[in-house]
């Protein structure tokens, strides 16, 4: 499997992730695979249900992503990785972050040609 996260980036963030020895709860031996899954979703823009099976069950991955989001793990990870100028140039946007108005799709604007009240009186 081709990875998106370089080894040097992984070494900088692995100590920040939940599930290491001494953390409450279970041990997360698959943190790197999980981060790769999130990066895959981010890079492709695919829905969670389309996550390839080798990353694990899509709903489990999504639930873990949501927990990490609420607890601020992603914020800390991206703050650390943004110190690297190459990584800082990459921007991952999600449709849950950026909303577009329904009229932003580029359709031709429908306008009715009405005669003004003063012209209609003439």
Coordinates of N, CA and C in Angstrom, one line a residue:
X1 N 0.8 -1.2 0.0 CA 0.0 0.0 0.0 C 0.9 1.2 0.0
X2 N 0.6 2.2 -0.9 CA 1.3 3.4 -0.9 C 0.8 4.3 0.2
X3 N 1.7 4.9 1.0 CA 1.3 5.7 2.1 C 1.4 7.2 1.7
X4 N 0.6 8.0 2.4 CA 0.6 9.4 2.2 C 1.4 10.2 3.2
X5 N 1.6 9.5 4.4 CA 2.3 10.2 5.5 C 3.8 9.7 5.5
X6 N 4.7 10.6 5.4 CA 6.1 10.2 5.4 C 6.5 9.7 6.8
X7 N 7.6 8.9 6.8 CA 8.1 8.3 8.0 C 8.5 9.4 9.0
X8 N 9.1 10.5 8.5 CA 9.6 11.6 9.4 C 8.4 12.3 10.0
X9 N 7.3 12.5 9.2 CA 6.1 13.1 9.8 C 5.5 12.2 10.8
X10 N 5.4 10.9 10.5 CA 4.8 9.9 11.5 C 5.6 10.0 12.8
X11 N 6.9 10.0 12.8 CA 7.7 10.0 14.0 C 7.4 11.3 14.8
X12 N 7.1 12.4 14.1 CA 6.8 13.6 14.9 C 5.5 13.6 15.6
X13 N 4.5 12.8 15.1 CA 3.2 12.9 15.6 C 2.7 11.6 16.4
X14 N 3.4 10.5 16.2 CA 2.9 9.3 16.9 C 2.8 9.4 18.4
X15 N 3.7 10.1 19.0 CA 3.6 10.3 20.5 C 2.4 11.1 20.9
X16 N 1.8 11.9 20.0 CA 0.7 12.8 20.3 C -0.7 12.0 20.2
X17 N -0.7 10.9 19.7 CA -1.9 10.2 19.4 C -2.4 9.3 20.5
X18 N -3.7 9.2 20.8 CA -4.2 8.4 21.8 C -4.0 6.9 21.6
X19 N -3.9 6.1 22.6 CA -3.7 4.7 22.5 C -2.3 4.2 22.8
X20 N -1.4 5.0 23.2 CA -0.1 4.6 23.5 C 0.0 4.0 24.9
X21 N 1.1 3.4 25.2 CA 1.3 2.8 26.5 C 1.1 3.8 27.6
X22 N 0.3 3.6 28.6 CA 0.1 4.5 29.7 C -1.2 5.3 29.5
X23 N -1.8 5.4 28.3 CA -3.0 6.1 28.1 C -4.2 5.2 28.6
X24 N -5.3 5.9 29.1 CA -6.4 5.1 29.5 C -7.1 4.5 28.3
X25 N -7.7 3.3 28.5 CA -8.4 2.7 27.4 C -7.5 1.7 26.7
X26 N -8.0 1.2 25.6 CA -7.2 0.2 24.8 C -6.0 0.7 24.1
X27 N -5.1 -0.2 23.7 CA -3.9 0.2 23.0 C -4.2 0.3 21.5
X28 N -3.8 1.3 20.8 CA -4.1 1.5 19.4 C -2.8 1.1 18.6
X29 N -2.7 -0.1 18.2 CA -1.5 -0.5 17.4 C -1.7 -0.1 15.9
X30 N -2.8 0.3 15.6 CA -3.1 0.6 14.1 C -3.2 2.1 13.9
X31 N -2.6 3.0 14.8 CA -2.8 4.4 14.6 C -2.3 4.9 13.3
X32 N -1.2 4.4 12.8 CA -0.7 4.8 11.5 C -1.7 4.5 10.4
X33 N -2.2 3.3 10.4 CA -3.2 2.8 9.4 C -4.4 3.7 9.4
X34 N -4.8 4.1 10.6 CA -6.0 4.9 10.8 C -5.7 6.3 10.3
X35 N -4.6 6.9 10.6 CA -4.2 8.2 10.0 C -4.2 8.2 8.5
X36 N -3.6 7.1 8.0 CA -3.6 6.9 6.5 C -5.0 6.9 5.9
X37 N -5.9 6.2 6.6 CA -7.3 6.2 6.2 C -7.9 7.6 6.1
X38 N -7.7 8.4 7.1 CA -8.2 9.7 7.2 C -7.6 10.6 6.1
X39 N -6.3 10.4 5.8 CA -5.7 11.1 4.8 C -6.2 10.7 3.4
X40 N -6.5 9.4 3.3 CA -7.1 8.9 2.0 C -8.4 9.5 1.7
X41 N -9.3 9.6 2.8 CA -10.6 10.2 2.6 C -10.4 11.7 2.3
X42 N -9.5 12.4 2.9 CA -9.2 13.8 2.7 C -8.7 14.0 1.3
X43 N -7.8 13.2 0.8 CA -7.2 13.4 -0.5 C -8.2 13.1 -1.6
X44 N -9.0 12.0 -1.5 CA -9.9 11.6 -2.5 C -11.2 12.4 -2.5
X45 N -11.7 12.8 -1.3 CA -13.0 13.4 -1.2 C -14.1 12.4 -1.3
X46 N -13.8 11.2 -1.1 CA -14.8 10.1 -1.2 C -15.6 10.1 0.1
X47 N -16.8 9.6 0.0 CA -17.6 9.4 1.2 C -17.0 8.3 2.1
X48 N -17.3 8.4 3.4 CA -16.7 7.4 4.3 C -17.0 6.0 3.9
X49 N -18.2 5.7 3.4 CA -18.6 4.4 3.0 C -17.8 3.8 1.9
X50 N -17.0 4.6 1.1 CA -16.2 4.1 0.1 C -14.7 3.9 0.5
X51 N -14.5 4.0 1.8 CA -13.1 3.7 2.3 C -12.7 2.3 2.0
X52 N -11.6 2.1 1.4 CA -11.1 0.7 1.0 C -11.1 -0.2 2.3
X53 N -11.4 -1.4 2.1 CA -11.5 -2.4 3.3 C -10.2 -2.6 4.0
X54 N -9.1 -2.4 3.4 CA -7.8 -2.7 4.1 C -7.6 -1.6 5.2
X55 N -8.3 -0.5 5.2 CA -8.2 0.4 6.3 C -9.1 0.0 7.5
X56 N -10.0 -0.9 7.3 CA -10.9 -1.3 8.4 C -12.4 -0.9 8.0
X57 N -13.3 -1.2 8.9 CA -14.7 -0.9 8.6 C -14.9 0.6 8.6
X58 N -15.5 1.1 7.6 CA -15.6 2.6 7.4 C -16.3 3.2 8.6
X59 N -17.3 2.6 9.2 CA -18.0 3.3 10.3 C -17.1 3.4 11.6
X60 N -16.3 2.3 11.8 CA -15.3 2.3 12.9 C -14.3 3.4 12.7
X61 N -13.8 3.6 11.5 CA -12.8 4.6 11.2 C -13.5 6.0 11.4
X62 N -14.7 6.1 10.9 CA -15.4 7.4 11.0 C -15.6 7.8 12.5
X63 N -16.1 6.8 13.3 CA -16.3 7.1 14.7 C -15.1 7.5 15.4
X64 N -14.0 6.8 15.1 CA -12.7 7.2 15.7 C -12.3 8.6 15.3
X65 N -12.4 8.9 14.0 CA -12.1 10.2 13.5 C -12.9 11.3 14.2
X66 N -14.2 11.0 14.4 CA -15.1 12.0 15.1 C -14.6 12.2 16.6
X67 N -14.3 11.1 17.3 CA -13.8 11.2 18.7 C -12.5 12.0 18.7
X68 N -11.6 11.8 17.8 CA -10.3 12.5 17.8 C -10.6 14.0 17.5
X69 N -11.6 14.3 16.6 CA -11.9 15.6 16.3 C -12.4 16.4 17.5
X70 N -13.4 15.7 18.2 CA -13.9 16.4 19.4 C -12.9 16.6 20.5
X71 N -11.9 15.7 20.6 CA -10.9 15.8 21.7 C -9.7 16.7 21.3
X72 N -9.7 17.2 20.1 CA -8.7 18.1 19.7 C -7.4 17.5 19.2
X73 N -7.4 16.2 19.0 CA -6.2 15.5 18.5 C -5.8 16.0 17.1
X74 N -6.7 16.1 16.2 CA -6.4 16.6 14.9 C -5.8 18.0 14.9
X75 N -6.3 18.8 15.7 CA -5.8 20.2 15.9 C -4.3 20.2 16.3
X76 N -4.0 19.4 17.3 CA -2.6 19.3 17.7 C -1.7 18.7 16.6
X77 N -2.2 17.7 15.9 CA -1.4 17.0 14.9 C -1.1 18.0 13.8
X78 N -2.1 18.7 13.3 CA -1.9 19.6 12.2 C -1.0 20.8 12.6
X79 N -1.1 21.2 13.9 CA -0.3 22.3 14.3 C 1.2 21.9 14.3
X80 N 1.4 20.6 14.7 CA 2.8 20.1 14.7 C 3.3 20.0 13.2
X81 N 2.5 19.4 12.4 CA 2.9 19.2 11.0 C 3.0 20.4 10.2
X82 N 2.3 21.5 10.6 CA 2.3 22.7 9.8 C 3.6 23.5 10.0
X83 N 4.4 23.0 11.0 CA 5.8 23.6 11.2 C 6.7 23.3 10.0
X84 N 6.3 22.2 9.3 CA 7.1 21.8 8.1 C 6.5 22.6 6.9
X85 N 7.4 23.4 6.3 CA 6.9 24.3 5.2 C 6.2 23.5 4.0
X86 N 6.8 22.3 3.7 CA 6.2 21.5 2.7 C 4.8 21.0 3.0
X87 N 4.6 20.6 4.3 CA 3.3 20.1 4.7 C 2.3 21.3 4.8
X88 N 2.8 22.4 5.2 CA 1.9 23.6 5.4 C 1.3 24.1 4.1
X89 N 2.0 23.7 3.0 CA 1.4 24.1 1.7 C 0.2 23.3 1.3
X90 N 0.0 22.2 1.9 CA -1.1 21.3 1.5 C -2.3 21.7 2.4
X91 N -3.4 21.9 1.8 CA -4.6 22.2 2.5 C -5.7 21.2 2.2
X92 N -6.2 20.6 3.2 CA -7.3 19.6 3.1 C -8.6 20.2 3.5
X93 N -9.5 20.3 2.6 CA -10.8 20.8 2.8 C -11.9 19.8 2.7
X94 N -12.9 19.9 3.5 CA -14.0 18.9 3.5 C -15.3 19.6 3.3
X95 N -16.2 19.0 2.6 CA -17.5 19.6 2.3 C -18.2 20.0 3.6
X96 N -17.9 19.4 4.7 CA -18.5 19.7 6.0 C -18.0 21.0 6.5
X97 N -16.8 21.5 6.0 CA -16.2 22.7 6.4 C -16.7 23.9 5.5
X98 N -16.7 23.7 4.2 CA -17.0 24.7 3.3 C -18.3 24.5 2.7
X99 N -19.2 25.3 2.9 CA -20.6 25.2 2.3 C -20.7 26.1 1.2
X100 N -21.4 25.7 0.1 CA -21.7 26.5 -1.0 C -23.2 26.7 -1.1
X101 N -23.6 27.9 -1.4 CA -25.0 28.2 -1.6 C -25.5 27.4 -2.8
X102 N -26.8 27.0 -2.8 CA -27.3 26.2 -3.9 C -27.2 26.9 -5.3
X103 N -27.1 28.2 -5.3 CA -26.9 28.9 -6.6 C -25.5 29.0 -7.0
X104 N -24.6 28.4 -6.2 CA -23.2 28.5 -6.5 C -22.7 27.5 -7.5
X105 N -23.6 26.7 -8.0 CA -23.3 25.6 -8.9 C -23.0 26.0 -10.3
X106 N -23.3 27.2 -10.7 CA -23.0 27.8 -12.0 C -24.2 27.7 -12.9
X107 N -25.3 27.5 -12.5 CA -26.5 27.5 -13.3 C -26.8 28.9 -13.8
X108 N -27.4 29.0 -14.9 CA -27.8 30.3 -15.4 C -28.9 30.8 -14.5
X109 N -28.8 32.1 -14.2 CA -29.7 32.7 -13.3 C -31.1 33.0 -14.1
X110 N -32.1 32.5 -13.5 CA -33.4 32.7 -14.1 C -34.0 34.1 -13.6
X111 N -34.2 35.0 -14.5 CA -34.8 36.2 -14.1 C -36.0 36.5 -15.1
X112 N -37.0 36.9 -14.5 CA -38.2 37.3 -15.3 C -38.1 38.7 -15.8
X113 N -38.4 38.9 -17.0 CA -38.4 40.3 -17.5 C -39.7 40.9 -17.3
X114 N -39.8 41.7 -16.3 CA -41.0 42.4 -16.0 C -40.9 43.9 -16.5
X115 N -42.0 44.3 -16.9 CA -42.1 45.7 -17.3 C -42.3 46.5 -16.0
X116 N -41.6 47.6 -15.9 CA -41.8 48.5 -14.8 C -43.2 49.0 -14.7
X117 N -43.6 49.4 -13.5 CA -45.0 49.9 -13.3 C -45.2 51.1 -14.2
X118 N -44.2 52.0 -14.3 CA -44.4 53.3 -15.0 C -44.5 53.0 -16.5
X119 N -43.8 52.0 -17.0 CA -43.8 51.7 -18.4 C -45.2 51.0 -18.8
X120 N -45.6 50.2 -17.8 CA -46.9 49.5 -18.1 C -48.1 50.5 -18.2
X121 N -47.9 51.6 -17.5 CA -49.0 52.6 -17.5 C -49.0 53.4 -18.8
X122 N -47.8 53.5 -19.5 CA -47.8 54.2 -20.7 C -48.5 53.6 -21.8

